[in-house]
CSV table of C-alpha atoms and ligand atoms in Angstrom, one decimal:
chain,number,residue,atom,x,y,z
A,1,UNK,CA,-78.4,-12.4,-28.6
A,2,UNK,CA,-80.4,-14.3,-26.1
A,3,UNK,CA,-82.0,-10.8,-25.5
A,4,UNK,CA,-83.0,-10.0,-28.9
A,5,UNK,CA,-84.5,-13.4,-29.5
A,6,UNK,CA,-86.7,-12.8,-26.5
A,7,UNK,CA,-88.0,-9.8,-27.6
A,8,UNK,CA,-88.7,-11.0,-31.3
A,9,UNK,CA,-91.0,-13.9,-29.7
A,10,UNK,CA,-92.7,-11.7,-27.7
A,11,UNK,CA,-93.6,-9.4,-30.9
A,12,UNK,CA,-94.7,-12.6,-32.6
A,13,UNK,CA,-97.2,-13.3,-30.1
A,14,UNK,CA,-98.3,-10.1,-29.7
A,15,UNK,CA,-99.1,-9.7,-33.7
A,16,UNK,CA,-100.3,-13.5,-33.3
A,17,UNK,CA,-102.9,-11.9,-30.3
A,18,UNK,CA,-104.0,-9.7,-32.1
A,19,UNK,CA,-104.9,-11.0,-35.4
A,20,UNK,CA,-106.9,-13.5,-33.4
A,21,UNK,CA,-108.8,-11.5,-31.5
A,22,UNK,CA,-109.7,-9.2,-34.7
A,23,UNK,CA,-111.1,-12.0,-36.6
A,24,UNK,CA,-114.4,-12.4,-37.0
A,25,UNK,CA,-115.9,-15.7,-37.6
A,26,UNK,CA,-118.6,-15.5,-40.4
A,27,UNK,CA,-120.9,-17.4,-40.8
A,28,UNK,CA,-122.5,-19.0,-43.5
A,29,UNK,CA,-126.4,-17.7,-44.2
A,30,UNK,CA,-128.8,-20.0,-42.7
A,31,UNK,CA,-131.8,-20.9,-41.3
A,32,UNK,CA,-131.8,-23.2,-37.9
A,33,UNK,CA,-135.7,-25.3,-37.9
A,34,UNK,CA,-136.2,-25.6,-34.0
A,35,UNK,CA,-139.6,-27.1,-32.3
A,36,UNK,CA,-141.4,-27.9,-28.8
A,37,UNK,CA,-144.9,-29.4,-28.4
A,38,UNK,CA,-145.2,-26.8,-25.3
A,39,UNK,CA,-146.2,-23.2,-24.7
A,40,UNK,CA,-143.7,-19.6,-25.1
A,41,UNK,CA,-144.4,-19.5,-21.6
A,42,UNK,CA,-143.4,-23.0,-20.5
A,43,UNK,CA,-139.3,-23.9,-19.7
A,44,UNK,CA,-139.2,-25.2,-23.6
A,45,UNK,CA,-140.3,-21.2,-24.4
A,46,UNK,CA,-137.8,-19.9,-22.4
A,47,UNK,CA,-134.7,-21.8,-23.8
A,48,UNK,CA,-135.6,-21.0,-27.0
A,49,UNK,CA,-135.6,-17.4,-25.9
A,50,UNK,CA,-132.2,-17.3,-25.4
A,51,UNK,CA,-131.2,-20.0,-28.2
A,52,UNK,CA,-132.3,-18.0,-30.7
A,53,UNK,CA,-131.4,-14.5,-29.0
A,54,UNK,CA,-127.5,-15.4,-28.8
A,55,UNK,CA,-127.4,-16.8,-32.2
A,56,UNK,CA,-128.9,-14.6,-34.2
A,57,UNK,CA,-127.3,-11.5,-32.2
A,58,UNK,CA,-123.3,-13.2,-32.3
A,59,UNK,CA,-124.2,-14.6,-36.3
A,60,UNK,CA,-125.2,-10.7,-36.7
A,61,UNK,CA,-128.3,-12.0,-38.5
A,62,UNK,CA,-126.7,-14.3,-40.9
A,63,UNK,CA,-128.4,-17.2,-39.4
A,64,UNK,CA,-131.6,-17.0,-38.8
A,65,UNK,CA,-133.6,-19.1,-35.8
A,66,UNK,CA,-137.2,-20.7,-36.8
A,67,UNK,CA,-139.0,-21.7,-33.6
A,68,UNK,CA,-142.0,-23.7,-33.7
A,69,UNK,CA,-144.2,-23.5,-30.1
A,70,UNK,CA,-147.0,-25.3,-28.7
A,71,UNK,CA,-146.9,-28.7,-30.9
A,72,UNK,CA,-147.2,-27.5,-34.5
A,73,UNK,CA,-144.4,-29.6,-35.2
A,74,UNK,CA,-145.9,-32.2,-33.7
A,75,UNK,CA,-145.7,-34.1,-30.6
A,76,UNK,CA,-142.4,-34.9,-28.5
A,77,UNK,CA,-141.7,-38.6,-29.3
A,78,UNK,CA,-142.0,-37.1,-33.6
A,79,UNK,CA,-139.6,-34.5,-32.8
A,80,UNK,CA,-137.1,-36.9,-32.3
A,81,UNK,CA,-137.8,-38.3,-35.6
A,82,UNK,CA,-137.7,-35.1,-37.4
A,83,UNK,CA,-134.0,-35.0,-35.7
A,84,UNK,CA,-133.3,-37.9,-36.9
A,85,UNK,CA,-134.6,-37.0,-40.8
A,86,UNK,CA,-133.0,-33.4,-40.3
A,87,UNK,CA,-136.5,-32.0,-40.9
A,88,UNK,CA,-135.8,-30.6,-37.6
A,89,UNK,CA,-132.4,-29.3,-36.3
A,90,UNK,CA,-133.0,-28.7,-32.8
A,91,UNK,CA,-135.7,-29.7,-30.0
A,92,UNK,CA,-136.2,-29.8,-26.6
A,93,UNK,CA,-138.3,-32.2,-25.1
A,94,UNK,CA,-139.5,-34.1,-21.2
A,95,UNK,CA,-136.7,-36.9,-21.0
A,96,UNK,CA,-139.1,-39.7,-21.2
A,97,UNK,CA,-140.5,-38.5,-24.2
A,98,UNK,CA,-136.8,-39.4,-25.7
A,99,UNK,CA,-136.4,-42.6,-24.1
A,100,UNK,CA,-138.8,-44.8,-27.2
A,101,UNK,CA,-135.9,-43.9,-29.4
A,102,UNK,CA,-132.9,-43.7,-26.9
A,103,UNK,CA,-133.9,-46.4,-24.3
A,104,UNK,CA,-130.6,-44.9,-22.1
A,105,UNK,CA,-132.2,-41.9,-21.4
A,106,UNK,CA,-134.1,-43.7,-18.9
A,107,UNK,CA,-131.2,-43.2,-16.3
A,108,UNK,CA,-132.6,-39.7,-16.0
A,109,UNK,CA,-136.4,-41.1,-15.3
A,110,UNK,CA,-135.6,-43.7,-12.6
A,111,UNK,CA,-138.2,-43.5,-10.3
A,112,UNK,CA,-136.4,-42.3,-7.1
A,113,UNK,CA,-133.3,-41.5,-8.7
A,114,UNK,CA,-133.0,-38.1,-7.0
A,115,UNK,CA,-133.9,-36.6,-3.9
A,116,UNK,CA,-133.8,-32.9,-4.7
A,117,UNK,CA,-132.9,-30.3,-7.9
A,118,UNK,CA,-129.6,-30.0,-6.6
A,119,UNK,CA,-128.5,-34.0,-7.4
A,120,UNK,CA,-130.1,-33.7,-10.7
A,121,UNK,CA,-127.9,-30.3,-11.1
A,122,UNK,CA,-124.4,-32.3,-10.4
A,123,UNK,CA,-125.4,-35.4,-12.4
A,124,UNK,CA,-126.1,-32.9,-15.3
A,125,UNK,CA,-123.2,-31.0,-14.6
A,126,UNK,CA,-120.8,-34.2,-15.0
A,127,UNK,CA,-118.7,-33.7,-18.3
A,128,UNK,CA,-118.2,-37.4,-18.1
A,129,UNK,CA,-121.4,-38.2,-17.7
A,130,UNK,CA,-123.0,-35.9,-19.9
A,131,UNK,CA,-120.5,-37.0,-22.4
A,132,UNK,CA,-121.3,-40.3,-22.3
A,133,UNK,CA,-125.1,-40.1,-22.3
A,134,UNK,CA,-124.9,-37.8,-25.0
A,135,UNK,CA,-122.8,-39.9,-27.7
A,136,UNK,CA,-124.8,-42.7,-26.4
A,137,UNK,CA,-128.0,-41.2,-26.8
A,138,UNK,CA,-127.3,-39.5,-30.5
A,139,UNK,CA,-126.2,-43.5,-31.4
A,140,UNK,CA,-129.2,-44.9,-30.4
A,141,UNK,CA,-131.6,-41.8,-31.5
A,142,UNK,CA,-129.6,-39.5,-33.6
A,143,UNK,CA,-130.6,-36.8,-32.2
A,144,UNK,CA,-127.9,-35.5,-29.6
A,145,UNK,CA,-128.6,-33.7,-26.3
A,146,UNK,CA,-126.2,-30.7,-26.3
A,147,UNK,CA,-127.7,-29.5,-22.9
A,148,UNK,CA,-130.5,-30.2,-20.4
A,149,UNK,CA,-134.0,-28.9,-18.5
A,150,UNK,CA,-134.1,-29.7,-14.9
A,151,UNK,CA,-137.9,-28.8,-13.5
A,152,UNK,CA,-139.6,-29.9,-10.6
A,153,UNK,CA,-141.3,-32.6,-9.5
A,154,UNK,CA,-143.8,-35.1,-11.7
A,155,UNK,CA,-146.8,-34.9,-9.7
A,156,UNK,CA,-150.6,-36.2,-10.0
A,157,UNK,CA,-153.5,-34.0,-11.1
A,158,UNK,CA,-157.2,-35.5,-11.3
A,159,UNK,CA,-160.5,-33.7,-11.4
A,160,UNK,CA,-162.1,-37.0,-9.0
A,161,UNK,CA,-160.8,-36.8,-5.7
A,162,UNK,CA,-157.7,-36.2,-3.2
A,163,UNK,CA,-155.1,-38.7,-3.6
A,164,UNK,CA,-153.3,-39.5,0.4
A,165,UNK,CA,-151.8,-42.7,-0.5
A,166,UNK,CA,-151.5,-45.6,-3.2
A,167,UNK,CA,-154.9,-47.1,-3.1
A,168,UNK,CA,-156.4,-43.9,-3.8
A,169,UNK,CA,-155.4,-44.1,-7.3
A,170,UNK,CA,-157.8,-46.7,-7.9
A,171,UNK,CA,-160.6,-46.1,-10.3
A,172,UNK,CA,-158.7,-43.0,-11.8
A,173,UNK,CA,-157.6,-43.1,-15.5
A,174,UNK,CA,-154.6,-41.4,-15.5
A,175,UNK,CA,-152.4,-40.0,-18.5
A,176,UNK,CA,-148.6,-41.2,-18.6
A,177,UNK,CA,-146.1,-40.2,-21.4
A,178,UNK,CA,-146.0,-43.0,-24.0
A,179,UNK,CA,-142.7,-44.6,-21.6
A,180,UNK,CA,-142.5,-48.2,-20.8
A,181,UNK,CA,-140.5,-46.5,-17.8
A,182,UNK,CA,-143.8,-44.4,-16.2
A,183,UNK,CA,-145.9,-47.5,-17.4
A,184,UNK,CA,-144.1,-49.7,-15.5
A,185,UNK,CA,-144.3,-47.1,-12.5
A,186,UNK,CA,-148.0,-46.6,-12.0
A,187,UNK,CA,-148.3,-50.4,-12.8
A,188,UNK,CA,-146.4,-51.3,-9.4
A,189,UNK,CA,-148.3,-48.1,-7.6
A,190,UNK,CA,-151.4,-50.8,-9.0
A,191,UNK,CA,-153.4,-49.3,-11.6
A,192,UNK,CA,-152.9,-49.4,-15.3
A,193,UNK,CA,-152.4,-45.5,-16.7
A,194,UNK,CA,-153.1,-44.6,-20.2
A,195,UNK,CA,-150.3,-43.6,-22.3
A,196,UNK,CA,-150.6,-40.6,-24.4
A,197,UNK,CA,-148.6,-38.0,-27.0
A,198,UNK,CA,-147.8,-34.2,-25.0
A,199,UNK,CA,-150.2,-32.6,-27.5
A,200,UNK,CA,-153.2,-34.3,-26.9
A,201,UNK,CA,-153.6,-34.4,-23.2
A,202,UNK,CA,-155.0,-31.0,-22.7
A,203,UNK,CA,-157.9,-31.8,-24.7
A,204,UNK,CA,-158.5,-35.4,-23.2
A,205,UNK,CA,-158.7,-34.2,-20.0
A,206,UNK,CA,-161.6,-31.4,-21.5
A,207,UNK,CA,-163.4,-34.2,-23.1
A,208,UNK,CA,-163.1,-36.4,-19.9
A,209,UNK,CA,-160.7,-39.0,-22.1
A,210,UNK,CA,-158.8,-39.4,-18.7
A,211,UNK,CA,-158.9,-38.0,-15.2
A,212,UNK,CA,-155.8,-36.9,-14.4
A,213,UNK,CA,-152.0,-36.9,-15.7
A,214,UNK,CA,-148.8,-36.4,-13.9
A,215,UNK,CA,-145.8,-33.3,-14.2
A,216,UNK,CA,-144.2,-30.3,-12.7
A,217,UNK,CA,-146.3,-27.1,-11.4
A,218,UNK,CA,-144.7,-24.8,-14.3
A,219,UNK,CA,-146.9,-27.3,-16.9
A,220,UNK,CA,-149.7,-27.1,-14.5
A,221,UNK,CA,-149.9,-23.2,-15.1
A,222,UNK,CA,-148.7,-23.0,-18.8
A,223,UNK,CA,-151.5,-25.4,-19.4
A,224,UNK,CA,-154.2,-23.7,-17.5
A,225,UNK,CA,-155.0,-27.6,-16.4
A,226,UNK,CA,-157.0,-26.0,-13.1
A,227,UNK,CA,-159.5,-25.3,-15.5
A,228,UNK,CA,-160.0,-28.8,-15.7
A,229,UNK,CA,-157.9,-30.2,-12.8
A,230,UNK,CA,-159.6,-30.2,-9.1
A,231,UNK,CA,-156.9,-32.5,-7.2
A,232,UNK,CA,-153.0,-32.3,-6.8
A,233,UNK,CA,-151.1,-34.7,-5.1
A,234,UNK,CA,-147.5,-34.1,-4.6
A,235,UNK,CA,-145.0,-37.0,-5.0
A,236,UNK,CA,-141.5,-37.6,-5.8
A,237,UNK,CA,-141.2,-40.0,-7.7
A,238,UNK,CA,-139.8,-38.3,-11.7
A,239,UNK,CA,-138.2,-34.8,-11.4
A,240,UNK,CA,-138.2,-33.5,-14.3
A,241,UNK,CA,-135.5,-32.9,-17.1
A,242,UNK,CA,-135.9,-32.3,-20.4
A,243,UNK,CA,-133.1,-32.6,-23.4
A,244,UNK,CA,-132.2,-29.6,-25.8
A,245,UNK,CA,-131.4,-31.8,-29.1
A,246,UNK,CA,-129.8,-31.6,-32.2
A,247,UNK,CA,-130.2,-33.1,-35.3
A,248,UNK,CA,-126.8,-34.9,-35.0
A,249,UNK,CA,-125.9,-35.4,-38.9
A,250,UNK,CA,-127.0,-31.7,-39.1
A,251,UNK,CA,-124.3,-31.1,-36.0
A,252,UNK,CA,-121.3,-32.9,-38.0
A,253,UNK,CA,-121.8,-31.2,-40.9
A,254,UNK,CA,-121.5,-27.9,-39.6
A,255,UNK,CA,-118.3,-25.6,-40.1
A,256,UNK,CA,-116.5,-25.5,-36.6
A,257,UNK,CA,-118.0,-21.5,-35.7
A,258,UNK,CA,-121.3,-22.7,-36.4
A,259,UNK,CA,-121.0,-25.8,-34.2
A,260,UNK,CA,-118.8,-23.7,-31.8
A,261,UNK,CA,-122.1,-21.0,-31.4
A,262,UNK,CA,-125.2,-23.8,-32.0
A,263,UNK,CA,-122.9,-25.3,-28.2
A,264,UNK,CA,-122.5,-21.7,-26.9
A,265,UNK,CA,-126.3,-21.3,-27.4
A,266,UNK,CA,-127.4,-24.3,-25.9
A,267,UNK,CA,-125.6,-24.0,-22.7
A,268,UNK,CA,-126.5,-19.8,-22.2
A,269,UNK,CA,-130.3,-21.2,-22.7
A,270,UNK,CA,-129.5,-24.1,-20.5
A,271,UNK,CA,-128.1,-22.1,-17.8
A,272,UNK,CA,-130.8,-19.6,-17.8
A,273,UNK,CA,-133.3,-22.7,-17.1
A,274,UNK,CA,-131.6,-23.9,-14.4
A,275,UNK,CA,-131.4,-20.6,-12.7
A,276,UNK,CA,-134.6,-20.0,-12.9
A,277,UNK,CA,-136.5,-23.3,-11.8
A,278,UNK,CA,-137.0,-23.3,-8.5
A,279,UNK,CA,-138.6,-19.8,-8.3
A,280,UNK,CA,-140.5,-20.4,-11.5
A,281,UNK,CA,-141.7,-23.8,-9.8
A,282,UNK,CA,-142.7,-22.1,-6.7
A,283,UNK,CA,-144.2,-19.3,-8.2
A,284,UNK,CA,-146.5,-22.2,-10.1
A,285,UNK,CA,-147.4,-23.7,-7.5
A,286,UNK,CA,-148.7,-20.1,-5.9
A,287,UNK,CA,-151.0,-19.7,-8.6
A,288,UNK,CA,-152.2,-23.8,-8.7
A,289,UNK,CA,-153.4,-23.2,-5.3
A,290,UNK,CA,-154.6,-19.7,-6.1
A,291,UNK,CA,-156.6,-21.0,-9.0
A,292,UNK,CA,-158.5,-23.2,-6.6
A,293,UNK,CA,-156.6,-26.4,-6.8
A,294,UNK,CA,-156.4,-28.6,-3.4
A,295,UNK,CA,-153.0,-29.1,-2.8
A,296,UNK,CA,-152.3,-32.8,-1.3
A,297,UNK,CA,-148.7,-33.8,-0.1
A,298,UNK,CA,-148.1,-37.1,0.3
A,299,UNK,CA,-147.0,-38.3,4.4
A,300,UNK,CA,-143.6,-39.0,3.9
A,301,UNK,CA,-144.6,-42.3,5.2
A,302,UNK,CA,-146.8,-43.6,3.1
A,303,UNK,CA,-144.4,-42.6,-0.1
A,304,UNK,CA,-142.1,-45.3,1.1
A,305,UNK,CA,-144.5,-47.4,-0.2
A,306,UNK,CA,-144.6,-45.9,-3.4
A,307,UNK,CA,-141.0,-45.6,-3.2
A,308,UNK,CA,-140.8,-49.3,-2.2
A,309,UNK,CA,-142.7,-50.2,-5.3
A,310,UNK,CA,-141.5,-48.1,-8.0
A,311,UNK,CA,-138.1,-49.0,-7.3
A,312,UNK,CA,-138.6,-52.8,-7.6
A,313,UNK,CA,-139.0,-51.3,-11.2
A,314,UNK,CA,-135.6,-50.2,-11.7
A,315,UNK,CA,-133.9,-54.0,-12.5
A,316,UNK,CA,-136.1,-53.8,-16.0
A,317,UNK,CA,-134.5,-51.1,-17.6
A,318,UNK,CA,-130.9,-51.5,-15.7
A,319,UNK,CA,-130.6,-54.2,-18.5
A,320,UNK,CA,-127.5,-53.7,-20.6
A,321,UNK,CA,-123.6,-52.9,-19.4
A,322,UNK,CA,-123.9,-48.8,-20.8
A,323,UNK,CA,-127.0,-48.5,-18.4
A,324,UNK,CA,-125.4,-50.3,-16.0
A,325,UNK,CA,-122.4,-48.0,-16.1
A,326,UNK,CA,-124.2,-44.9,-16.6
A,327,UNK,CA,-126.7,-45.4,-13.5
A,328,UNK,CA,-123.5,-46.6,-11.0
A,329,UNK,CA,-122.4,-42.7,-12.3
A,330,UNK,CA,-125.0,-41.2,-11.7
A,331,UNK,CA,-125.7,-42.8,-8.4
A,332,UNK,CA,-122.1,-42.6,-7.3
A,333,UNK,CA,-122.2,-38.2,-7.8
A,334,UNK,CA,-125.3,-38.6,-6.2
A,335,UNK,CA,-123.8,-40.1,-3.3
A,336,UNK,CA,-121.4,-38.1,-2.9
A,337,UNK,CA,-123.1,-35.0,-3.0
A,338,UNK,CA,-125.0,-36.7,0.0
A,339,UNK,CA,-122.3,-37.3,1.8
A,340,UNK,CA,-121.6,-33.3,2.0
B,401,MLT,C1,-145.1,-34.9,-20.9
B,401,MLT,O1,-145.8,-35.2,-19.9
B,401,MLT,O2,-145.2,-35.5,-22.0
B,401,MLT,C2,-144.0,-33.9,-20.7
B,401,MLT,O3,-143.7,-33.7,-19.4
B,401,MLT,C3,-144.4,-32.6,-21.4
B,401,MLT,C4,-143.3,-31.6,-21.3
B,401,MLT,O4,-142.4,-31.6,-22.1
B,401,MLT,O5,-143.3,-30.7,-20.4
């Protein structure tokens, strides 16, 4: 008896198997609106690569994936917006450029926060965390980060002169994302910078608008900016990271595959940006130098100083318990990968 019924329950979960494994999940025909202010060849061009790859390849073409490059969807800080409205389903942006409507995404732009790509890689790799930040984030914003960019450093270009050390930055009108975060940064490095939308800094620096701006070597190249740019000065102050949103009413509405491929998506087009990072940074760098820029890195010296100073910053935005909470996280994986 006791034999039979064993064998019965295994045929039952074979047939049970098996009739999962042949169904498909269909999916209802759609199109998915998604938008970056940068370039095809910038990080933002390569996770919608793969975004839009995997979904329309595992939907078999029932859902279709609209991408919208190099700002003609606007600037970052609308994208959000368009999130918000669900003219826009999905968009990947710098972190600051989320923080006007999700002040908590300023744990990420902490001037000092991280040391190297690798602490920013297990902060980001936290489920807890990321959980947290994100159902925080969509609250405040709704727009929900489903997975995240980690570039390289944030440092200064000008076309005026070398920058070795703080008071150099005198006299130079330099472009900051519209943050109160990197506001408040350059204002304790002692100048006041000029905030500005993604989309129109190319052009201000052609026109002579500003001097200089601050961001990774990969938006150096994909903006061609040593065609305007004489002078880069290394520092460490911002890595960079960069949200892949969703619209998050859009998100709750959808049927469960949908949802269960949008995540998929996100986190193959996430994993592809991470991998390729460094070498894509390096390689940017290569061709900075190669395209005549003078390459200055900061004595690590004198970036105590502007270490010193920026993080006298930090107790103006570490103003409420979920920041409070969320940067003790962060800091505590941080220290801990430290201590390895
Ligand atoms: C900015 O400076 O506004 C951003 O870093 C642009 C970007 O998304 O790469």
């Amino acid at each position: 008896m006791k034999h039979w019924s064993l064998i019965v329950c295994a045929v039952l979960a074979g047939a049970t198997l098996a009739s999962n494994e042949g169904m498909a999940q269909t999916y209802k025909k759609q199109t998915i609106l998604a938008a970056s202010a940068n370039t095809p060849d910038s990080n933002h061009g390569t996770v919608f690569d793969e975004f839009k790859k995997i979904v329309e390849a595992e939907s078999k073409g029932a859902i279709t994936v609209k991408v919208y490059l190099g700002g003609t969807m606007g600037d970052e800080v609308a994208n959000v917006k368009q999130l918000r409205n669900e003219e826009l389903h999905v968009a990947s942006l710098f972190t600051g450029n989320l923080t006007p409507s999700a002040p908590i995404a300023n744990v990420l732009c902490l001037p000092y926060l991280f040391t190297n790509m690798e602490e920013a890689h297990a902060v980001l790799s936290d489920e807890g965390f990321r959980k947290t930040l994100a159902d925080r984030v969509a609250k405040e914003s709704g727009a929900r980060p489903l997975g995240w960019m980690i570039g390289g450093w944030r440092s200064i270009t000008n076309s005026k002169k070398p920058i070795h050390k703080l008071e150099d930055l005198q006299g130079l009108k330099i472009r900051v994302s519209p943050t109160a975060m990197q506001l408040a940064a350059f204002r304790a490095f002692g100048i006041e910078p000029h905030p500005m939308a993604w989309s129109e800094v190319l052009n201000a620096l052609q026109q002579g608008v500003i001097d200089g701006q601050e961001n990774m070597y990969l938006t150096n190249q994909e903006q061609k900016f040593w065609e305007v740019q004489k002078y880069m000065t290394e520092i460490h102050y911002i890595l960079w990271t960069g949200a892949i949103l969703v619209s998050d009413s859009w998100y709750q509405k959808l049927d469960p595959d949908t949802r269960a491929l949008v995540e998929k998506a996100v986190l193959a087009a996430q994993k592809r940006e991470w991998s390729s990072a460094e070498q894509v940074e390096a390689n940017a760098k290569k061709l900075t130098i190669e395209h005549g820029m003078e390459v200055t890195i900061i004595d690590p010296k004198e970036e105590e100083r502007w270490k010193e100073r920026a993080r006298g910053i930090w107790k103006d935005f570490i103003t409420t318990p979920e920041m409070k909470a969320l940067s003790d996280q962060a800091l505590a994986i941080i220290a801990a990968m430290q201590k390895k």
